[in-house]
Amino acid sequence: MSKGLAIIGVGEVPTAINPERSRWDIIYEVCRQAVQDAGISKDEIEGVVTVAPQAQPRLAAEISFGKIPEELGLNGCKDICTCNAGGSSTSNCLRMAENWIENGLAKFVLIPHVTVHSTIPIEDTINFFAQAGMDLQWEYPFGTTYNGIMAMSTRRFMYETGTTEEQMASVVTALRKWAKLDPNSLFYGKKAPSIEEVLSSKMVSSPLHKRECNMLADGGSAMVVTSAEIAREMKVKAAYKLGEGVRYLKACSILRDIQLIADGTRDSTDQALKQAGISKEDIDMWNIYLAYPFGHPLFLEAVGICEKGQAGKFIMEGHTSPGGKLPCSTIGDAIGRGHTGSGVSTATYVETARQLMGKAGERQVPDIKYVYQNTAGGSGMNNIATIWGRESHE
Amino acid sequence: MSNEYKKPIPVMQPWTKEFWKGTKKSQLLIQECNDCQSKIFYPRQYCPECWSGNLKWSQASGKATVYSFTTTQDMVEPKFWADLPYVLALVDLEEGIRMMTRIVDCDPETVKIGMDVEVVFEDITDECALPMFRPVS
């Protein structure tokens, strides 16, 4: 029995549109990087828990039926598993790894993810994202899309809180400012669009403009995790999991209103903070993963960082941007990173770890001790809140 | 008719067929639990509140208000291209039920949250019609 969980190694390839690069090439690279970063040998990996790749059935089957340890020669591997909960898959991989480690089944567990969208025929991709997470009886026949569902939540949120379209656009500007500093972002080094540039991009699904929607991309990342106790003994830089809170909302968008989302977000966050024994004022970086801009002001109001109706103004004033007093989503969420299916949640955990290990380069939040990170799956079916620290609390 | 319709057809369950039969008669049916009196949407095999199988159907008035909406203009499957732009909406029925639908028979620019709308059925196959909503004139 070895309690607690710590991320001790990370690996990642830049998110890009790169059809030349095969999925297995990416798996090799991210896994090798993560194992080397952890300072262990490949044969010390005793479990591989993979983030389910979406819209890639052949790859999902290969991984779920055990190909990774064999292909990579992880000769000490005792078992494998794939976790699928859409955008919250990675949180479940971490839980599974924690369980294996606590039960003595594994000492080090590898958690990889890869998605290559650009080699999937475009009609298959559109069809996948039109149907995945949609109800085939009560939503899909009307012509729903992810953008459409998020657009309706965005409009309702704006209506209830008085948030303006300029304030909503400023969320994109803030996230893209982080992305500009992230060598692994699709938008690395590229000037963040101004509020005017966001609002002048083509309307996709009102009130969402093209720049407020995600761009599909290819990417992969991996983490090596072990117990908190072992991480401490190894004296390596690590991110320690300190708390977790979860709430299931509803799968079908017709059964989720803004209040339900806000309540679930707040309750899961409070639960995670309580378990970690800290308060929200202790959090140095809010690593929010909600895929669409409206999630950010909704989140800040739901957890009580901003008063109702004030989060849009707060974001527009730059407080969540690089250099701001409340850094949020330092890889820029899916808007800034490029959308890699379930992989945005993996990339966000990798960033949580990098920040706490002091390896976040130009995005490094100074003197960082605690990071909050959430994930959500489907079209917003749940909220998983986690608290991570630079040091273990045990 | 069913040979001509190229867009997605609702994938029914045995316990939802009654709802879709109603749409062919221009009736918007909602489920109610005889045991706990919950109003249920979407239709289930067992009441989602108390798990009773003792459920009945009642006809909704068809009057609703717009909870939220989006004018869809781009990035949809080719099968929906001919419909662009279309107004996708969530509407709240008088009976306390929220449904996904489209707002039809009006200029998309005139749609507002809170607007009064009423059901209108668009026949798509021999088995079902889609409940759409239009502004109350």
Short mmCIF file of C-alpha atoms in Angstrom, two decimals:
data_model
loop_
_atom_site.label_atom_id
_atom_site.label_comp_id
_atom_site.label_asym_id
_atom_site.label_seq_id
_atom_site.Cartn_x
_atom_site.Cartn_y
_atom_site.Cartn_z
CA MET A 1 0.00 0.00 0.00
CA SER A 2 1.41 3.32 -1.08
CA LYS A 3 -0.98 6.24 -0.76
CA GLY A 4 -1.57 9.30 -2.86
CA LEU A 5 -0.79 10.14 -6.44
CA ALA A 6 1.93 12.22 -8.04
CA ILE A 7 2.78 13.07 -11.64
CA ILE A 8 6.55 12.76 -11.98
CA GLY A 9 7.10 12.85 -15.73
CA VAL A 10 5.47 14.46 -18.76
CA GLY A 11 5.88 14.24 -22.53
CA GLU A 12 4.17 16.02 -25.37
CA VAL A 13 4.35 16.73 -29.08
CA PRO A 14 3.25 20.12 -30.42
CA THR A 15 -0.43 20.26 -31.31
CA ALA A 16 -0.54 20.77 -35.07
CA ILE A 17 -2.21 19.80 -38.28
CA ASN A 18 0.29 17.24 -39.44
CA PRO A 19 -1.13 14.31 -41.41
CA GLU A 20 2.41 13.09 -42.16
CA ARG A 21 2.91 12.02 -38.58
CA SER A 22 1.47 8.62 -37.66
CA ARG A 23 -0.34 7.89 -34.43
CA TRP A 24 2.21 5.30 -33.35
CA ASP A 25 5.08 7.70 -34.08
CA ILE A 26 3.45 10.16 -31.66
CA ILE A 27 2.87 7.43 -29.05
CA TYR A 28 6.56 6.48 -29.15
CA GLU A 29 7.67 10.07 -28.71
CA VAL A 30 5.35 11.14 -25.89
CA CYS A 31 5.84 7.92 -23.91
CA ARG A 32 9.64 8.03 -24.26
CA GLN A 33 9.68 11.68 -23.19
CA ALA A 34 7.47 11.05 -20.15
CA VAL A 35 9.50 8.04 -18.96
CA GLN A 36 12.79 9.92 -19.44
CA ASP A 37 11.35 12.99 -17.68
CA ALA A 38 10.39 10.78 -14.72
CA GLY A 39 13.96 9.48 -14.53
CA ILE A 40 12.97 5.82 -14.54
CA SER A 41 13.61 2.98 -16.98
CA LYS A 42 10.91 1.83 -19.40
CA ASP A 43 10.71 -1.57 -17.72
CA GLU A 44 9.68 0.03 -14.43
CA ILE A 45 6.31 0.95 -15.99
CA GLU A 46 3.92 -1.64 -14.56
CA GLY A 47 0.65 -0.31 -15.94
CA VAL A 48 -0.54 1.59 -19.00
CA VAL A 49 -3.87 3.41 -18.68
CA THR A 50 -4.67 5.11 -21.95
CA VAL A 51 -6.97 8.05 -22.64
CA ALA A 52 -9.57 6.79 -25.13
CA PRO A 53 -8.97 8.28 -28.58
CA GLN A 54 -12.24 9.59 -30.03
CA ALA A 55 -13.30 9.10 -33.67
CA GLN A 56 -10.44 6.62 -34.29
CA PRO A 57 -11.99 3.17 -33.83
CA ARG A 58 -9.03 1.18 -35.18
CA LEU A 59 -6.58 2.92 -32.85
CA ALA A 60 -8.99 2.60 -29.91
CA ALA A 61 -9.22 -1.14 -30.54
CA GLU A 62 -5.45 -1.60 -30.84
CA ILE A 63 -4.84 0.29 -27.61
CA SER A 64 -7.70 -1.30 -25.68
CA PHE A 65 -6.44 -4.75 -26.67
CA GLY A 66 -2.96 -4.14 -25.34
CA LYS A 67 -0.66 -3.00 -28.11
CA ILE A 68 1.18 -0.15 -26.36
CA PRO A 69 3.38 -2.13 -23.89
CA GLU A 70 4.20 -4.68 -26.60
CA GLU A 71 5.04 -2.12 -29.31
CA LEU A 72 7.12 0.00 -26.95
CA GLY A 73 8.79 -2.93 -25.17
CA LEU A 74 7.52 -2.08 -21.70
CA ASN A 75 8.67 -5.43 -20.40
CA GLY A 76 7.61 -4.89 -16.78
CA CYS A 77 4.02 -4.05 -17.67
CA LYS A 78 1.46 -6.08 -15.72
CA ASP A 79 -1.77 -4.77 -17.21
CA ILE A 80 -3.43 -2.18 -19.41
CA CYS A 81 -6.75 -0.39 -19.62
CA THR A 82 -8.43 2.37 -21.65
CA CYS A 83 -10.70 4.92 -19.98
CA ASN A 84 -13.39 6.70 -21.94
CA ALA A 85 -15.46 9.51 -20.52
CA GLY A 86 -14.97 11.93 -23.42
CA GLY A 87 -13.20 15.07 -22.28
CA SER A 88 -12.99 13.77 -18.73
CA SER A 89 -11.24 10.54 -19.74
CA THR A 90 -7.85 11.61 -18.39
CA SER A 91 -9.29 12.20 -14.90
CA ASN A 92 -10.47 8.60 -14.94
CA CYS A 93 -7.08 7.35 -16.13
CA LEU A 94 -5.52 9.12 -13.15
CA ARG A 95 -8.05 7.55 -10.78
CA MET A 96 -7.45 4.10 -12.23
CA ALA A 97 -3.69 4.56 -11.88
CA GLU A 98 -4.13 5.75 -8.31
CA ASN A 99 -6.15 2.64 -7.54
CA TRP A 100 -3.53 0.30 -9.06
CA ILE A 101 -0.74 2.06 -7.18
CA GLU A 102 -2.59 2.03 -3.85
CA ASN A 103 -3.42 -1.65 -4.23
CA GLY A 104 0.16 -2.56 -4.98
CA LEU A 105 -0.57 -3.64 -8.55
CA ALA A 106 1.82 -1.11 -10.00
CA LYS A 107 4.49 1.30 -8.82
CA PHE A 108 4.71 3.43 -11.95
CA VAL A 109 1.85 3.89 -14.41
CA LEU A 110 2.05 5.47 -17.87
CA ILE A 111 -0.92 7.52 -19.09
CA PRO A 112 -0.68 8.34 -22.82
CA HIS A 113 -3.00 9.98 -25.30
CA VAL A 114 -2.83 10.43 -29.07
CA THR A 115 -5.29 11.82 -31.60
CA VAL A 116 -4.69 12.50 -35.27
CA HIS A 117 -7.74 14.20 -36.73
CA SER A 118 -6.18 15.27 -40.01
CA THR A 119 -6.06 11.81 -41.58
CA ILE A 120 -9.69 11.02 -40.77
CA PRO A 121 -11.87 11.72 -43.84
CA ILE A 122 -13.46 15.12 -43.22
CA GLU A 123 -17.00 13.80 -43.61
CA ASP A 124 -16.31 11.17 -40.91
CA THR A 125 -14.98 13.85 -38.57
CA ILE A 126 -17.97 16.13 -39.10
CA ASN A 127 -20.32 13.19 -38.70
CA PHE A 128 -18.57 12.01 -35.53
CA PHE A 129 -18.73 15.41 -33.85
CA ALA A 130 -22.31 15.96 -35.02
CA GLN A 131 -23.43 12.74 -33.32
CA ALA A 132 -21.06 12.11 -30.40
CA GLY A 133 -22.58 13.38 -27.20
CA MET A 134 -25.88 14.12 -28.97
CA ASP A 135 -29.15 12.34 -28.39
CA LEU A 136 -30.11 10.63 -31.66
CA GLN A 137 -33.80 11.03 -30.91
CA TRP A 138 -34.25 14.31 -29.07
CA GLU A 139 -31.38 16.49 -30.36
CA TYR A 140 -29.69 15.26 -33.53
CA PRO A 141 -32.71 15.23 -35.91
CA PHE A 142 -33.05 19.01 -35.43
CA GLY A 143 -29.52 19.64 -36.71
CA THR A 144 -27.65 20.09 -33.44
CA THR A 145 -23.89 20.48 -33.39
CA TYR A 146 -21.46 20.95 -30.50
CA ASN A 147 -21.13 24.57 -31.60
CA GLY A 148 -24.92 24.92 -31.61
CA ILE A 149 -25.39 23.48 -28.13
CA MET A 150 -22.61 25.65 -26.72
CA ALA A 151 -24.02 28.65 -28.58
CA MET A 152 -27.38 28.21 -26.87
CA SER A 153 -25.72 27.94 -23.44
CA THR A 154 -23.62 31.00 -24.29
CA ARG A 155 -26.67 33.05 -25.25
CA ARG A 156 -28.58 32.03 -22.14
CA PHE A 157 -25.58 32.79 -19.92
CA MET A 158 -25.24 36.25 -21.51
CA TYR A 159 -28.99 36.83 -21.05
CA GLU A 160 -28.95 35.85 -17.37
CA THR A 161 -25.77 37.70 -16.41
CA GLY A 162 -25.68 40.69 -18.75
CA THR A 163 -22.28 39.58 -20.11
CA THR A 164 -21.63 41.42 -23.40
CA GLU A 165 -20.39 40.00 -26.70
CA GLU A 166 -17.18 42.02 -26.30
CA GLN A 167 -16.62 40.43 -22.90
CA MET A 168 -17.27 36.97 -24.36
CA ALA A 169 -14.79 37.68 -27.18
CA SER A 170 -12.21 38.80 -24.61
CA VAL A 171 -12.15 35.22 -23.29
CA VAL A 172 -10.72 34.15 -26.66
CA THR A 173 -8.18 36.97 -26.58
CA ALA A 174 -7.06 35.96 -23.07
CA LEU A 175 -6.75 32.26 -23.98
CA ARG A 176 -4.88 33.00 -27.20
CA LYS A 177 -2.41 35.20 -25.28
CA TRP A 178 -1.47 32.11 -23.29
CA ALA A 179 -1.36 30.00 -26.45
CA LYS A 180 1.09 32.47 -28.01
CA LEU A 181 3.56 31.56 -25.24
CA ASP A 182 3.08 27.79 -25.51
CA PRO A 183 5.49 25.98 -27.86
CA ASN A 184 3.04 23.07 -28.00
CA SER A 185 0.08 25.18 -29.12
CA LEU A 186 -1.33 25.36 -32.62
CA PHE A 187 -1.09 29.15 -32.20
CA TYR A 188 2.43 29.37 -30.70
CA GLY A 189 4.07 32.69 -31.51
CA LYS A 190 0.97 33.96 -33.26
CA LYS A 191 -0.54 37.29 -32.24
CA ALA A 192 -3.70 36.86 -30.19
CA PRO A 193 -6.75 38.21 -32.00
CA SER A 194 -8.22 41.42 -30.58
CA ILE A 195 -11.81 41.55 -29.39
CA GLU A 196 -12.70 43.26 -32.68
CA GLU A 197 -10.97 40.52 -34.68
CA VAL A 198 -12.89 37.83 -32.80
CA LEU A 199 -16.19 39.58 -33.40
CA SER A 200 -15.44 40.19 -37.07
CA SER A 201 -14.77 36.52 -37.76
CA LYS A 202 -17.55 34.65 -39.52
CA MET A 203 -20.65 33.84 -37.49
CA VAL A 204 -20.86 30.04 -37.13
CA SER A 205 -23.75 29.55 -34.74
CA SER A 206 -24.91 32.81 -33.19
CA PRO A 207 -23.67 34.24 -30.87
CA LEU A 208 -20.52 32.15 -31.54
CA HIS A 209 -18.09 33.43 -34.15
CA LYS A 210 -15.51 31.23 -35.85
CA ARG A 211 -12.75 32.33 -33.47
CA GLU A 212 -14.95 31.36 -30.51
CA CYS A 213 -15.14 27.77 -31.81
CA ASN A 214 -12.43 25.14 -31.61
CA MET A 215 -10.06 24.12 -34.37
CA LEU A 216 -9.54 20.38 -34.66
CA ALA A 217 -5.89 19.36 -34.56
CA ASP A 218 -3.49 16.45 -34.03
CA GLY A 219 -1.57 15.90 -30.85
CA GLY A 220 -0.45 13.64 -28.08
CA SER A 221 0.91 13.73 -24.59
CA ALA A 222 1.76 11.37 -21.75
CA MET A 223 2.35 11.33 -18.02
CA VAL A 224 4.14 8.98 -15.65
CA VAL A 225 2.52 8.75 -12.23
CA THR A 226 3.43 7.05 -8.99
CA SER A 227 2.45 7.32 -5.34
CA ALA A 228 3.07 10.51 -3.37
CA GLU A 229 5.30 8.54 -1.03
CA ILE A 230 7.53 7.24 -3.82
CA ALA A 231 7.68 10.67 -5.48
CA ARG A 232 8.89 12.17 -2.20
CA GLU A 233 11.49 9.44 -1.74
CA MET A 234 12.73 9.94 -5.30
CA LYS A 235 13.22 13.65 -4.54
CA VAL A 236 12.00 14.57 -8.02
CA LYS A 237 9.93 17.55 -9.10
CA ALA A 238 6.31 16.41 -8.99
CA ALA A 239 2.68 17.49 -8.97
CA TYR A 240 0.80 15.93 -6.05
CA LYS A 241 -2.92 15.25 -6.25
CA LEU A 242 -4.46 16.71 -3.11
CA GLY A 243 -8.19 16.64 -3.67
CA GLU A 244 -10.97 15.68 -6.02
CA GLY A 245 -14.67 16.45 -6.33
CA VAL A 246 -17.11 15.22 -8.95
CA ARG A 247 -20.62 15.94 -10.12
CA TYR A 248 -22.57 14.28 -12.89
CA LEU A 249 -24.97 16.75 -14.50
CA LYS A 250 -26.96 15.35 -17.43
CA ALA A 251 -26.01 13.90 -20.81
CA CYS A 252 -28.69 15.57 -22.92
CA SER A 253 -28.50 19.35 -23.28
CA ILE A 254 -32.26 19.77 -22.88
CA LEU A 255 -31.91 18.67 -19.25
CA ARG A 256 -29.08 21.03 -18.31
CA ASP A 257 -29.70 24.68 -17.57
CA ILE A 258 -27.14 27.31 -16.56
CA GLN A 259 -28.03 26.91 -12.87
CA LEU A 260 -27.46 23.14 -12.92
CA ILE A 261 -24.06 23.59 -14.56
CA ALA A 262 -23.12 26.33 -12.08
CA ASP A 263 -24.28 24.31 -9.05
CA GLY A 264 -22.40 21.19 -10.19
CA THR A 265 -19.26 23.19 -10.88
CA ARG A 266 -19.40 24.86 -7.46
CA ASP A 267 -20.19 21.69 -5.51
CA SER A 268 -17.45 19.61 -7.16
CA THR A 269 -14.95 22.45 -6.70
CA ASP A 270 -15.87 22.92 -3.02
CA GLN A 271 -15.53 19.18 -2.47
CA ALA A 272 -12.06 19.13 -4.05
CA LEU A 273 -10.86 22.16 -2.06
CA LYS A 274 -12.19 20.66 1.16
CA GLN A 275 -10.43 17.38 0.54
CA ALA A 276 -7.19 19.25 -0.14
CA GLY A 277 -7.67 21.28 3.04
CA ILE A 278 -7.22 24.61 1.29
CA SER A 279 -9.47 27.48 0.23
CA LYS A 280 -9.97 28.99 -3.22
CA GLU A 281 -7.81 31.96 -2.22
CA ASP A 282 -4.85 29.55 -2.01
CA ILE A 283 -5.10 28.58 -5.70
CA ASP A 284 -2.31 30.13 -7.78
CA MET A 285 -3.55 28.98 -11.20
CA TRP A 286 -7.03 27.91 -12.32
CA ASN A 287 -6.47 25.41 -15.09
CA ILE A 288 -10.01 25.48 -16.47
CA TYR A 289 -10.87 23.09 -19.29
CA LEU A 290 -14.35 23.81 -20.62
CA ALA A 291 -13.65 23.91 -24.36
CA TYR A 292 -15.86 26.91 -25.17
CA PRO A 293 -15.42 30.54 -24.02
CA PHE A 294 -18.66 30.92 -22.02
CA GLY A 295 -17.45 28.23 -19.62
CA HIS A 296 -14.81 30.60 -18.26
CA PRO A 297 -17.02 33.43 -16.95
CA LEU A 298 -19.61 30.85 -15.87
CA PHE A 299 -16.91 29.04 -13.90
CA LEU A 300 -15.51 32.17 -12.23
CA GLU A 301 -19.01 33.15 -11.09
CA ALA A 302 -20.04 29.63 -10.07
CA VAL A 303 -17.10 29.11 -7.72
CA GLY A 304 -17.44 32.59 -6.26
CA ILE A 305 -14.29 34.22 -7.66
CA CYS A 306 -16.47 36.88 -9.31
CA GLU A 307 -19.90 38.18 -8.42
CA LYS A 308 -22.71 37.22 -10.78
CA GLY A 309 -22.45 39.26 -13.97
CA GLN A 310 -18.91 40.47 -13.22
CA ALA A 311 -16.71 37.71 -14.69
CA GLY A 312 -16.87 38.98 -18.28
CA LYS A 313 -15.59 42.39 -17.17
CA PHE A 314 -12.92 40.71 -15.02
CA ILE A 315 -11.63 38.70 -17.98
CA MET A 316 -11.78 41.69 -20.32
CA GLU A 317 -9.64 43.66 -17.85
CA GLY A 318 -6.93 41.04 -18.38
CA HIS A 319 -6.83 39.48 -14.92
CA THR A 320 -6.84 35.90 -16.26
CA SER A 321 -4.29 36.65 -19.04
CA PRO A 322 -0.49 36.34 -18.86
CA GLY A 323 0.71 38.74 -16.16
CA GLY A 324 -2.77 39.01 -14.63
CA LYS A 325 -3.54 38.49 -10.94
CA LEU A 326 -5.53 35.28 -11.52
CA PRO A 327 -3.85 33.18 -14.23
CA CYS A 328 -6.37 30.83 -15.85
CA SER A 329 -5.84 28.01 -18.37
CA THR A 330 -2.19 28.62 -19.20
CA ILE A 331 -2.31 26.52 -22.37
CA GLY A 332 -5.37 28.49 -23.45
CA ASP A 333 -7.96 25.69 -23.08
CA ALA A 334 -9.13 24.03 -26.32
CA ILE A 335 -9.50 27.45 -27.97
CA GLY A 336 -5.80 28.18 -27.56
CA ARG A 337 -4.36 24.72 -27.81
CA GLY A 338 -6.28 23.28 -30.75
CA HIS A 339 -8.86 20.56 -30.16
CA THR A 340 -7.41 17.06 -29.92
CA GLY A 341 -10.58 15.25 -28.82
CA SER A 342 -10.18 13.86 -25.31
CA GLY A 343 -6.55 14.95 -25.49
CA VAL A 344 -7.19 18.52 -24.38
CA SER A 345 -7.85 17.13 -20.90
CA THR A 346 -4.53 15.24 -20.98
CA ALA A 347 -2.67 18.33 -22.21
CA THR A 348 -4.24 20.36 -19.43
CA TYR A 349 -3.02 17.88 -16.76
CA VAL A 350 0.42 17.92 -18.40
CA GLU A 351 0.37 21.72 -18.02
CA THR A 352 -0.75 21.46 -14.39
CA ALA A 353 2.25 19.23 -13.77
CA ARG A 354 4.64 21.44 -15.74
CA GLN A 355 3.59 24.52 -13.80
CA LEU A 356 4.08 22.79 -10.44
CA MET A 357 7.40 21.29 -11.57
CA GLY A 358 8.59 24.75 -12.68
CA LYS A 359 8.89 23.66 -16.32
CA ALA A 360 6.31 25.96 -17.92
CA GLY A 361 8.76 28.31 -19.64
CA GLU A 362 7.35 31.71 -20.56
CA ARG A 363 3.98 30.72 -19.07
CA GLN A 364 5.44 29.87 -15.68
CA VAL A 365 3.31 31.29 -12.88
CA PRO A 366 5.80 32.52 -10.25
CA ASP A 367 5.88 30.95 -6.76
CA ILE A 368 3.13 28.54 -7.70
CA LYS A 369 2.03 26.12 -4.97
CA TYR A 370 -1.49 25.06 -5.85
CA VAL A 371 -3.27 24.45 -9.14
CA TYR A 372 -6.95 23.78 -9.64
CA GLN A 373 -7.88 21.73 -12.67
CA ASN A 374 -11.24 20.57 -13.92
CA THR A 375 -12.33 18.35 -16.79
CA ALA A 376 -15.74 17.79 -18.38
CA GLY A 377 -17.01 15.21 -20.85
CA GLY A 378 -19.58 14.86 -23.60
CA SER A 379 -21.37 18.11 -24.30
CA GLY A 380 -20.92 18.99 -20.61
CA MET A 381 -22.25 15.92 -18.79
CA ASN A 382 -20.10 16.32 -15.68
CA ASN A 383 -17.49 18.33 -13.83
CA ILE A 384 -14.43 16.71 -12.29
CA ALA A 385 -12.51 19.11 -10.06
CA THR A 386 -8.99 18.33 -8.83
CA ILE A 387 -6.45 20.18 -6.70
CA TRP A 388 -2.73 19.69 -7.27
CA GLY A 389 0.18 20.89 -5.18
CA ARG A 390 3.94 21.31 -5.51
CA GLU A 391 4.33 19.39 -2.28
CA SER A 392 2.40 16.50 -0.81
CA HIS A 393 0.22 17.13 2.23
CA GLU A 394 1.00 13.83 3.92
CA MET B 1 -42.22 10.04 -48.14
CA SER B 2 -39.62 8.10 -46.12
CA ASN B 3 -37.57 7.50 -49.24
CA GLU B 4 -37.16 11.21 -49.82
CA TYR B 5 -36.12 12.42 -46.39
CA LYS B 6 -32.33 12.52 -46.24
CA LYS B 7 -31.79 14.07 -42.83
CA PRO B 8 -31.47 12.09 -39.57
CA ILE B 9 -34.64 10.37 -38.44
CA PRO B 10 -35.26 10.03 -34.68
CA VAL B 11 -33.92 6.68 -33.44
CA MET B 12 -36.90 5.41 -31.43
CA GLN B 13 -37.18 3.10 -28.45
CA PRO B 14 -40.26 0.88 -27.96
CA TRP B 15 -41.50 3.17 -25.17
CA THR B 16 -41.10 6.36 -27.22
CA LYS B 17 -43.12 5.21 -30.24
CA GLU B 18 -46.32 6.61 -28.74
CA PHE B 19 -44.78 10.08 -28.68
CA TRP B 20 -43.89 9.87 -32.37
CA LYS B 21 -47.30 8.40 -33.26
CA GLY B 22 -48.79 11.50 -31.63
CA THR B 23 -46.72 13.78 -33.84
CA LYS B 24 -48.39 12.23 -36.91
CA LYS B 25 -51.73 13.36 -35.47
CA SER B 26 -50.35 16.83 -34.65
CA GLN B 27 -50.35 16.00 -30.95
CA LEU B 28 -47.48 16.82 -28.63
CA LEU B 29 -47.59 14.08 -26.00
CA ILE B 30 -45.78 14.14 -22.71
CA GLN B 31 -45.39 11.36 -20.20
CA GLU B 32 -46.66 11.54 -16.65
CA CYS B 33 -46.07 9.19 -13.76
CA ASN B 34 -49.29 7.87 -12.22
CA ASP B 35 -47.48 7.17 -8.96
CA CYS B 36 -45.44 10.31 -8.28
CA GLN B 37 -47.16 12.66 -10.76
CA SER B 38 -43.84 13.73 -12.31
CA LYS B 39 -44.01 15.14 -15.82
CA ILE B 40 -41.39 13.34 -17.87
CA PHE B 41 -39.41 14.42 -20.93
CA TYR B 42 -37.85 12.82 -22.81
CA PRO B 43 -40.03 9.68 -22.54
CA ARG B 44 -38.61 6.79 -20.49
CA GLN B 45 -39.41 3.16 -19.87
CA TYR B 46 -39.60 3.83 -16.12
CA CYS B 47 -40.19 7.12 -14.28
CA PRO B 48 -36.79 8.78 -13.74
CA GLU B 49 -37.94 10.05 -10.33
CA CYS B 50 -39.51 6.96 -8.69
CA TRP B 51 -38.84 4.09 -11.16
CA SER B 52 -42.53 3.35 -11.49
CA GLY B 53 -43.58 1.69 -14.74
CA ASN B 54 -47.08 3.07 -14.31
CA LEU B 55 -46.86 5.90 -16.82
CA LYS B 56 -49.46 7.66 -18.94
CA TRP B 57 -49.51 10.09 -21.85
CA SER B 58 -51.19 13.46 -21.87
CA GLN B 59 -51.43 16.02 -24.60
CA ALA B 60 -49.48 19.25 -24.12
CA SER B 61 -51.03 22.56 -25.16
CA GLY B 62 -48.20 23.16 -27.62
CA LYS B 63 -47.58 26.64 -26.16
CA ALA B 64 -44.04 27.41 -25.14
CA THR B 65 -41.47 30.16 -24.59
CA VAL B 66 -37.96 30.32 -25.98
CA TYR B 67 -35.31 29.43 -23.33
CA SER B 68 -32.39 29.94 -25.71
CA PHE B 69 -31.59 29.69 -29.41
CA THR B 70 -28.85 29.87 -32.00
CA THR B 71 -28.95 30.72 -35.65
CA THR B 72 -26.87 27.99 -37.23
CA GLN B 73 -24.98 29.37 -40.20
CA ASP B 74 -22.00 27.13 -40.87
CA MET B 75 -20.07 23.96 -39.97
CA VAL B 76 -22.90 21.44 -40.16
CA GLU B 77 -23.11 18.08 -41.88
CA PRO B 78 -23.79 18.25 -45.64
CA LYS B 79 -27.24 16.75 -45.02
CA PHE B 80 -28.24 20.01 -43.26
CA TRP B 81 -26.64 22.41 -45.76
CA ALA B 82 -29.89 23.08 -47.61
CA ASP B 83 -31.49 24.26 -44.35
CA LEU B 84 -28.89 26.95 -43.56
CA PRO B 85 -29.42 29.28 -41.86
CA TYR B 86 -31.72 27.61 -39.33
CA VAL B 87 -32.73 28.52 -35.81
CA LEU B 88 -32.05 25.76 -33.31
CA ALA B 89 -33.80 26.39 -30.00
CA LEU B 90 -34.60 25.12 -26.54
CA VAL B 91 -38.21 25.90 -25.64
CA ASP B 92 -40.06 25.60 -22.33
CA LEU B 93 -43.56 24.15 -22.65
CA GLU B 94 -46.35 25.47 -20.44
CA GLU B 95 -46.30 22.05 -18.80
CA GLY B 96 -42.78 22.59 -17.47
CA ILE B 97 -40.95 20.52 -20.08
CA ARG B 98 -37.92 21.69 -22.08
CA MET B 99 -37.43 20.47 -25.65
CA MET B 100 -34.87 20.85 -28.43
CA THR B 101 -36.53 22.13 -31.57
CA ARG B 102 -36.25 24.65 -34.36
CA ILE B 103 -38.01 28.00 -34.60
CA VAL B 104 -39.61 28.18 -38.05
CA ASP B 105 -41.85 30.44 -40.14
CA CYS B 106 -40.08 33.66 -39.16
CA ASP B 107 -37.04 35.84 -39.79
CA PRO B 108 -34.23 34.47 -37.56
CA GLU B 109 -33.39 38.06 -36.59
CA THR B 110 -36.73 38.40 -34.80
CA VAL B 111 -36.26 35.44 -32.44
CA LYS B 112 -35.76 36.44 -28.80
CA ILE B 113 -35.36 34.65 -25.48
CA GLY B 114 -38.75 34.59 -23.72
CA MET B 115 -40.69 34.85 -26.99
CA ASP B 116 -44.04 33.01 -27.11
CA VAL B 117 -44.09 30.16 -29.61
CA GLU B 118 -46.44 27.32 -30.57
CA VAL B 119 -45.87 23.86 -31.94
CA VAL B 120 -46.14 23.04 -35.63
CA PHE B 121 -45.36 19.60 -36.99
CA GLU B 122 -43.08 18.91 -39.93
CA ASP B 123 -43.88 15.56 -41.47
CA ILE B 124 -40.70 13.66 -42.27
CA THR B 125 -41.62 9.96 -42.54
CA ASP B 126 -44.65 7.69 -42.27
CA GLU B 127 -43.71 7.11 -38.63
CA CYS B 128 -43.03 10.59 -37.36
CA ALA B 129 -43.17 14.35 -37.67
CA LEU B 130 -40.71 16.72 -36.00
CA PRO B 131 -42.24 19.14 -33.50
CA MET B 132 -41.05 22.60 -34.57
CA PHE B 133 -42.17 25.90 -33.06
CA ARG B 134 -43.23 29.18 -34.64
CA PRO B 135 -43.95 32.59 -33.16
CA VAL B 136 -47.50 33.04 -31.88
CA SER B 137 -49.12 35.40 -34.33
#
